[in-house]
């Protein structure tokens, strides 16, 4: 992995983290009232058609082309696929599957990280109240924080870490803008140190595990391991971000040898291997798939989501939210029973008529 690739990783990560949502992928869950198909799920992936795509479709009467998909999608979880071209050459592919239960739906989560399916647990409860029924849906996506070898709680309080990645608990509630800014400035350096140390550990451990592949290393594996703290200090000297440095140059200066350069050259097997290991850490920060939910009836509680104009609920679903703890989506909707009001009205009407006739009989 060369320096330009490191910089590219940092740049892409910055761009993705600076936006609220990733507009080209949306996962939508629909909860139905029908017992034979209580839920269904679809994912829509949109992209701008390239010139190569246009050429492949030229002269065709229908769309047979299927666009390449992001690595975070597990298309095996879907039974139906549809691709169409919209305005401004936007190509959208929609994957859809109905389920017999929310449990079955959560077992076939269509999202994945680093080739591993995200695990979730979903449930649907119905609360019958004669005049209405409340539908309570929840889905919990399990934490992926164990991907990182160093725990974030070693660098900051658990509540601070949770707030930084999820917004909960709200530690800036009641604070002024200046006070909130001060609070955030205290958390950010700790999180940066945590990520830097994790990335360095990934690189250091990878080199150690492949040390026997190094021809004529300047020091033995045992000595290399002993130098860990000194080496980390030297590598990070004057730098705030591991992704901003040139590790091969720092290692060469430290050992007065270019022996370790092959680990940072993406043309080599070792370089590709280290790139893959670092990407597993960074992929979590790049994961960003808005989760929309449609409930039957009227939504009365959207949980931590935002109610949209079309009646659906939008939840921000990012990899960051899965770092400190499980991420739970919950919503409650109410379906009014028109028949219950009619039946109650008829009963009241019958009661009034009966009372009227009894009074007339007494009078006569």
mmCIF file of N, CA, C and O in Angstrom, residues 267-319:
data_model
loop_
_atom_site.group_PDB
_atom_site.id
_atom_site.type_symbol
_atom_site.label_atom_id
_atom_site.label_comp_id
_atom_site.label_asym_id
_atom_site.label_seq_id
_atom_site.Cartn_x
_atom_site.Cartn_y
_atom_site.Cartn_z
ATOM 1 N N UNK A 267 1.720 -3.342 -5.001
ATOM 2 C CA UNK A 267 2.034 -4.241 -6.112
ATOM 3 C C UNK A 267 2.542 -5.579 -5.595
ATOM 4 O O UNK A 267 2.756 -6.512 -6.382
ATOM 5 N N UNK A 268 2.743 -5.672 -4.285
ATOM 6 C CA UNK A 268 3.240 -6.908 -3.696
ATOM 7 C C UNK A 268 2.129 -7.614 -2.933
ATOM 8 O O UNK A 268 1.121 -7.003 -2.551
ATOM 9 N N UNK A 269 2.330 -8.906 -2.703
ATOM 10 C CA UNK A 269 1.346 -9.688 -1.942
ATOM 11 C C UNK A 269 1.221 -9.167 -0.523
ATOM 12 O O UNK A 269 0.107 -9.061 0.017
ATOM 13 N N UNK A 270 2.346 -8.803 0.087
ATOM 14 C CA UNK A 270 2.320 -8.280 1.451
ATOM 15 C C UNK A 270 1.602 -6.936 1.500
ATOM 16 O O UNK A 270 0.833 -6.663 2.429
ATOM 17 N N UNK A 271 1.842 -6.102 0.508
ATOM 18 C CA UNK A 271 1.181 -4.804 0.469
ATOM 19 C C UNK A 271 -0.319 -4.925 0.318
ATOM 20 O O UNK A 271 -1.093 -4.236 0.993
ATOM 21 N N UNK A 272 -0.755 -5.820 -0.545
ATOM 22 C CA UNK A 272 -2.191 -6.044 -0.733
ATOM 23 C C UNK A 272 -2.817 -6.602 0.547
ATOM 24 O O UNK A 272 -3.932 -6.244 0.918
ATOM 25 N N UNK A 273 -2.078 -7.495 1.200
ATOM 26 C CA UNK A 273 -2.593 -8.077 2.435
ATOM 27 C C UNK A 273 -2.783 -7.047 3.525
ATOM 28 O O UNK A 273 -3.800 -7.047 4.231
ATOM 29 N N UNK A 274 -1.803 -6.138 3.675
ATOM 30 C CA UNK A 274 -1.927 -5.095 4.694
ATOM 31 C C UNK A 274 -3.042 -4.116 4.350
ATOM 32 O O UNK A 274 -3.776 -3.666 5.235
ATOM 33 N N UNK A 275 -3.193 -3.811 3.071
ATOM 34 C CA UNK A 275 -4.288 -2.939 2.637
ATOM 35 C C UNK A 275 -5.634 -3.541 3.021
ATOM 36 O O UNK A 275 -6.526 -2.845 3.513
ATOM 37 N N UNK A 276 -5.796 -4.823 2.796
ATOM 38 C CA UNK A 276 -7.046 -5.504 3.144
ATOM 39 C C UNK A 276 -7.318 -5.431 4.641
ATOM 40 O O UNK A 276 -8.461 -5.211 5.066
ATOM 41 N N UNK A 277 -6.293 -5.619 5.451
ATOM 42 C CA UNK A 277 -6.479 -5.588 6.901
ATOM 43 C C UNK A 277 -6.857 -4.197 7.392
ATOM 44 O O UNK A 277 -7.723 -4.048 8.255
ATOM 45 N N UNK A 278 -6.218 -3.174 6.826
ATOM 46 C CA UNK A 278 -6.561 -1.807 7.211
ATOM 47 C C UNK A 278 -7.978 -1.452 6.740
ATOM 48 O O UNK A 278 -8.720 -0.756 7.430
ATOM 49 N N UNK A 279 -8.343 -1.935 5.559
ATOM 50 C CA UNK A 279 -9.670 -1.639 5.023
ATOM 51 C C UNK A 279 -10.779 -2.205 5.894
ATOM 52 O O UNK A 279 -11.860 -1.623 5.991
ATOM 53 N N UNK A 280 -10.522 -3.333 6.545
ATOM 54 C CA UNK A 280 -11.534 -3.919 7.426
ATOM 55 C C UNK A 280 -11.895 -2.966 8.555
ATOM 56 O O UNK A 280 -13.037 -2.935 9.014
ATOM 57 N N UNK A 281 -10.924 -2.203 9.019
ATOM 58 C CA UNK A 281 -11.180 -1.222 10.063
ATOM 59 C C UNK A 281 -11.949 -0.030 9.497
ATOM 60 O O UNK A 281 -12.943 0.429 10.066
ATOM 61 N N UNK A 282 -11.483 0.472 8.345
ATOM 62 C CA UNK A 282 -12.052 1.687 7.777
ATOM 63 C C UNK A 282 -13.410 1.463 7.126
ATOM 64 O O UNK A 282 -14.217 2.391 7.041
ATOM 65 N N UNK A 283 -13.683 0.251 6.662
ATOM 66 C CA UNK A 283 -14.974 -0.033 6.036
ATOM 67 C C UNK A 283 -16.141 0.254 6.966
ATOM 68 O O UNK A 283 -17.244 0.603 6.520
ATOM 69 N N UNK A 284 -15.925 0.102 8.249
ATOM 70 C CA UNK A 284 -16.987 0.358 9.222
ATOM 71 C C UNK A 284 -17.386 1.825 9.199
ATOM 72 O O UNK A 284 -18.575 2.160 9.282
ATOM 73 N N UNK A 285 -16.410 2.703 9.041
ATOM 74 C CA UNK A 285 -16.704 4.139 9.006
ATOM 75 C C UNK A 285 -17.349 4.545 7.692
ATOM 76 O O UNK A 285 -18.059 5.550 7.625
ATOM 77 N N UNK A 286 -17.115 3.793 6.647
ATOM 78 C CA UNK A 286 -17.668 4.130 5.338
ATOM 79 C C UNK A 286 -19.075 3.571 5.139
ATOM 80 O O UNK A 286 -19.786 3.994 4.236
ATOM 81 N N UNK A 287 -19.449 2.605 5.969
ATOM 82 C CA UNK A 287 -20.782 1.996 5.835
ATOM 83 C C UNK A 287 -21.848 3.019 6.196
ATOM 84 O O UNK A 287 -21.864 3.563 7.302
ATOM 85 N N UNK A 288 -22.762 3.284 5.262
ATOM 86 C CA UNK A 288 -23.794 4.296 5.485
ATOM 87 C C UNK A 288 -25.002 3.982 4.600
ATOM 88 O O UNK A 288 -25.007 4.292 3.414
ATOM 89 N N UNK A 289 -25.998 3.329 5.167
ATOM 90 C CA UNK A 289 -27.195 2.934 4.415
ATOM 91 C C UNK A 289 -28.442 3.422 5.153
ATOM 92 O O UNK A 289 -28.815 2.853 6.183
ATOM 93 N N UNK A 290 -29.095 4.477 4.664
ATOM 94 C CA UNK A 290 -30.313 4.937 5.315
ATOM 95 C C UNK A 290 -31.348 3.815 5.401
ATOM 96 O O UNK A 290 -31.521 3.047 4.456
ATOM 97 N N UNK A 291 -32.003 3.724 6.540
ATOM 98 C CA UNK A 291 -33.009 2.694 6.792
ATOM 99 C C UNK A 291 -34.360 3.401 6.871
ATOM 100 O O UNK A 291 -34.582 4.240 7.734
ATOM 101 N N UNK A 292 -35.268 3.061 5.946
ATOM 102 C CA UNK A 292 -36.613 3.625 5.987
ATOM 103 C C UNK A 292 -37.609 2.535 6.347
ATOM 104 O O UNK A 292 -37.421 1.365 5.996
ATOM 105 N N UNK A 293 -38.644 2.940 7.043
ATOM 106 C CA UNK A 293 -39.623 1.987 7.563
ATOM 107 C C UNK A 293 -41.038 2.496 7.327
ATOM 108 O O UNK A 293 -41.343 3.661 7.611
ATOM 109 N N UNK A 294 -41.888 1.637 6.793
ATOM 110 C CA UNK A 294 -43.295 1.960 6.617
ATOM 111 C C UNK A 294 -44.121 1.064 7.526
ATOM 112 O O UNK A 294 -44.009 -0.165 7.465
ATOM 113 N N UNK A 295 -44.931 1.699 8.360
ATOM 114 C CA UNK A 295 -45.763 0.979 9.313
ATOM 115 C C UNK A 295 -47.229 1.075 8.896
ATOM 116 O O UNK A 295 -47.635 2.029 8.230
ATOM 117 N N UNK A 296 -48.057 0.118 9.302
ATOM 118 C CA UNK A 296 -49.490 0.209 9.004
ATOM 119 C C UNK A 296 -50.135 1.293 9.875
ATOM 120 O O UNK A 296 -49.683 1.561 10.994
ATOM 121 N N UNK A 297 -51.165 1.935 9.362
ATOM 122 C CA UNK A 297 -51.862 2.935 10.161
ATOM 123 C C UNK A 297 -51.081 4.226 10.308
ATOM 124 O O UNK A 297 -50.354 4.644 9.406
ATOM 125 N N UNK A 298 -51.210 4.844 11.476
ATOM 126 C CA UNK A 298 -50.578 6.133 11.759
ATOM 127 C C UNK A 298 -49.450 5.958 12.761
ATOM 128 O O UNK A 298 -49.631 5.348 13.813
ATOM 129 N N UNK A 299 -48.291 6.485 12.443
ATOM 130 C CA UNK A 299 -47.137 6.393 13.338
ATOM 131 C C UNK A 299 -47.367 7.310 14.541
ATOM 132 O O UNK A 299 -47.623 8.502 14.390
ATOM 133 N N UNK A 300 -47.267 6.744 15.740
ATOM 134 C CA UNK A 300 -47.436 7.554 16.951
ATOM 135 C C UNK A 300 -46.118 7.690 17.718
ATOM 136 O O UNK A 300 -46.013 8.523 18.617
ATOM 137 N N UNK A 301 -45.117 6.890 17.366
ATOM 138 C CA UNK A 301 -43.802 7.005 17.992
ATOM 139 C C UNK A 301 -42.759 6.491 17.005
ATOM 140 O O UNK A 301 -42.746 5.309 16.667
ATOM 141 N N UNK A 302 -41.883 7.392 16.549
ATOM 142 C CA UNK A 302 -40.863 7.026 15.566
ATOM 143 C C UNK A 302 -39.532 6.662 16.214
ATOM 144 O O UNK A 302 -38.561 6.411 15.515
ATOM 145 N N UNK A 303 -39.490 6.624 17.531
ATOM 146 C CA UNK A 303 -38.235 6.285 18.203
ATOM 147 C C UNK A 303 -37.167 7.312 17.896
ATOM 148 O O UNK A 303 -37.395 8.517 17.995
ATOM 149 N N UNK A 304 -35.993 6.855 17.474
ATOM 150 C CA UNK A 304 -34.904 7.772 17.139
ATOM 151 C C UNK A 304 -34.863 8.104 15.644
ATOM 152 O O UNK A 304 -33.854 8.578 15.124
ATOM 153 N N UNK A 305 -35.993 7.854 14.951
ATOM 154 C CA UNK A 305 -36.093 8.171 13.531
ATOM 155 C C UNK A 305 -36.831 9.464 13.296
ATOM 156 O O UNK A 305 -37.342 10.100 14.230
ATOM 157 N N UNK A 306 -36.920 9.869 12.039
ATOM 158 C CA UNK A 306 -37.607 11.107 11.650
ATOM 159 C C UNK A 306 -38.751 10.758 10.708
ATOM 160 O O UNK A 306 -38.554 10.074 9.699
ATOM 161 N N UNK A 307 -39.944 11.211 11.047
ATOM 162 C CA UNK A 307 -41.131 10.947 10.227
ATOM 163 C C UNK A 307 -41.069 11.764 8.945
ATOM 164 O O UNK A 307 -40.838 12.982 8.975
ATOM 165 N N UNK A 308 -41.267 11.090 7.802
ATOM 166 C CA UNK A 308 -41.195 11.746 6.503
ATOM 167 C C UNK A 308 -42.582 12.146 5.998
ATOM 168 O O UNK A 308 -43.606 11.717 6.542
ATOM 169 N N UNK A 309 -42.603 12.970 4.966
ATOM 170 C CA UNK A 309 -43.869 13.469 4.422
ATOM 171 C C UNK A 309 -44.754 12.350 3.895
ATOM 172 O O UNK A 309 -45.987 12.455 3.935
ATOM 173 N N UNK A 310 -44.157 11.270 3.410
ATOM 174 C CA UNK A 310 -44.943 10.162 2.863
ATOM 175 C C UNK A 310 -45.412 9.183 3.944
ATOM 176 O O UNK A 310 -46.001 8.148 3.627
ATOM 177 N N UNK A 311 -45.140 9.496 5.210
ATOM 178 C CA UNK A 311 -45.575 8.631 6.305
ATOM 179 C C UNK A 311 -44.550 7.602 6.736
ATOM 180 O O UNK A 311 -44.737 6.934 7.755
ATOM 181 N N UNK A 312 -43.460 7.461 5.978
ATOM 182 C CA UNK A 312 -42.405 6.523 6.367
ATOM 183 C C UNK A 312 -41.501 7.165 7.420
ATOM 184 O O UNK A 312 -41.565 8.373 7.666
ATOM 185 N N UNK A 313 -40.655 6.348 8.019
ATOM 186 C CA UNK A 313 -39.720 6.829 9.034
ATOM 187 C C UNK A 313 -38.304 6.616 8.529
ATOM 188 O O UNK A 313 -37.985 5.551 7.990
ATOM 189 N N UNK A 314 -37.464 7.620 8.678
ATOM 190 C CA UNK A 314 -36.074 7.532 8.247
ATOM 191 C C UNK A 314 -35.160 7.421 9.460
ATOM 192 O O UNK A 314 -35.220 8.239 10.380
ATOM 193 N N UNK A 315 -34.320 6.375 9.450
ATOM 194 C CA UNK A 315 -33.343 6.166 10.521
ATOM 195 C C UNK A 315 -31.940 6.260 9.934
ATOM 196 O O UNK A 315 -31.656 5.609 8.919
ATOM 197 N N UNK A 316 -31.061 7.038 10.547
ATOM 198 C CA UNK A 316 -29.669 7.044 10.084
ATOM 199 C C UNK A 316 -29.000 5.749 10.519
ATOM 200 O O UNK A 316 -28.976 5.420 11.708
ATOM 201 N N UNK A 317 -28.502 4.990 9.570
ATOM 202 C CA UNK A 317 -27.898 3.696 9.886
ATOM 203 C C UNK A 317 -26.481 3.684 9.338
ATOM 204 O O UNK A 317 -26.264 3.526 8.138
ATOM 205 N N UNK A 318 -25.511 3.864 10.219
ATOM 206 C CA UNK A 318 -24.105 3.920 9.833
ATOM 207 C C UNK A 318 -23.292 2.909 10.621
ATOM 208 O O UNK A 318 -23.698 2.452 11.689
ATOM 209 N N UNK A 319 -22.122 2.587 10.085
ATOM 210 C CA UNK A 319 -21.239 1.661 10.776
ATOM 211 C C UNK A 319 -20.770 2.215 12.114
ATOM 212 O O UNK A 319 -20.552 1.455 13.066
#
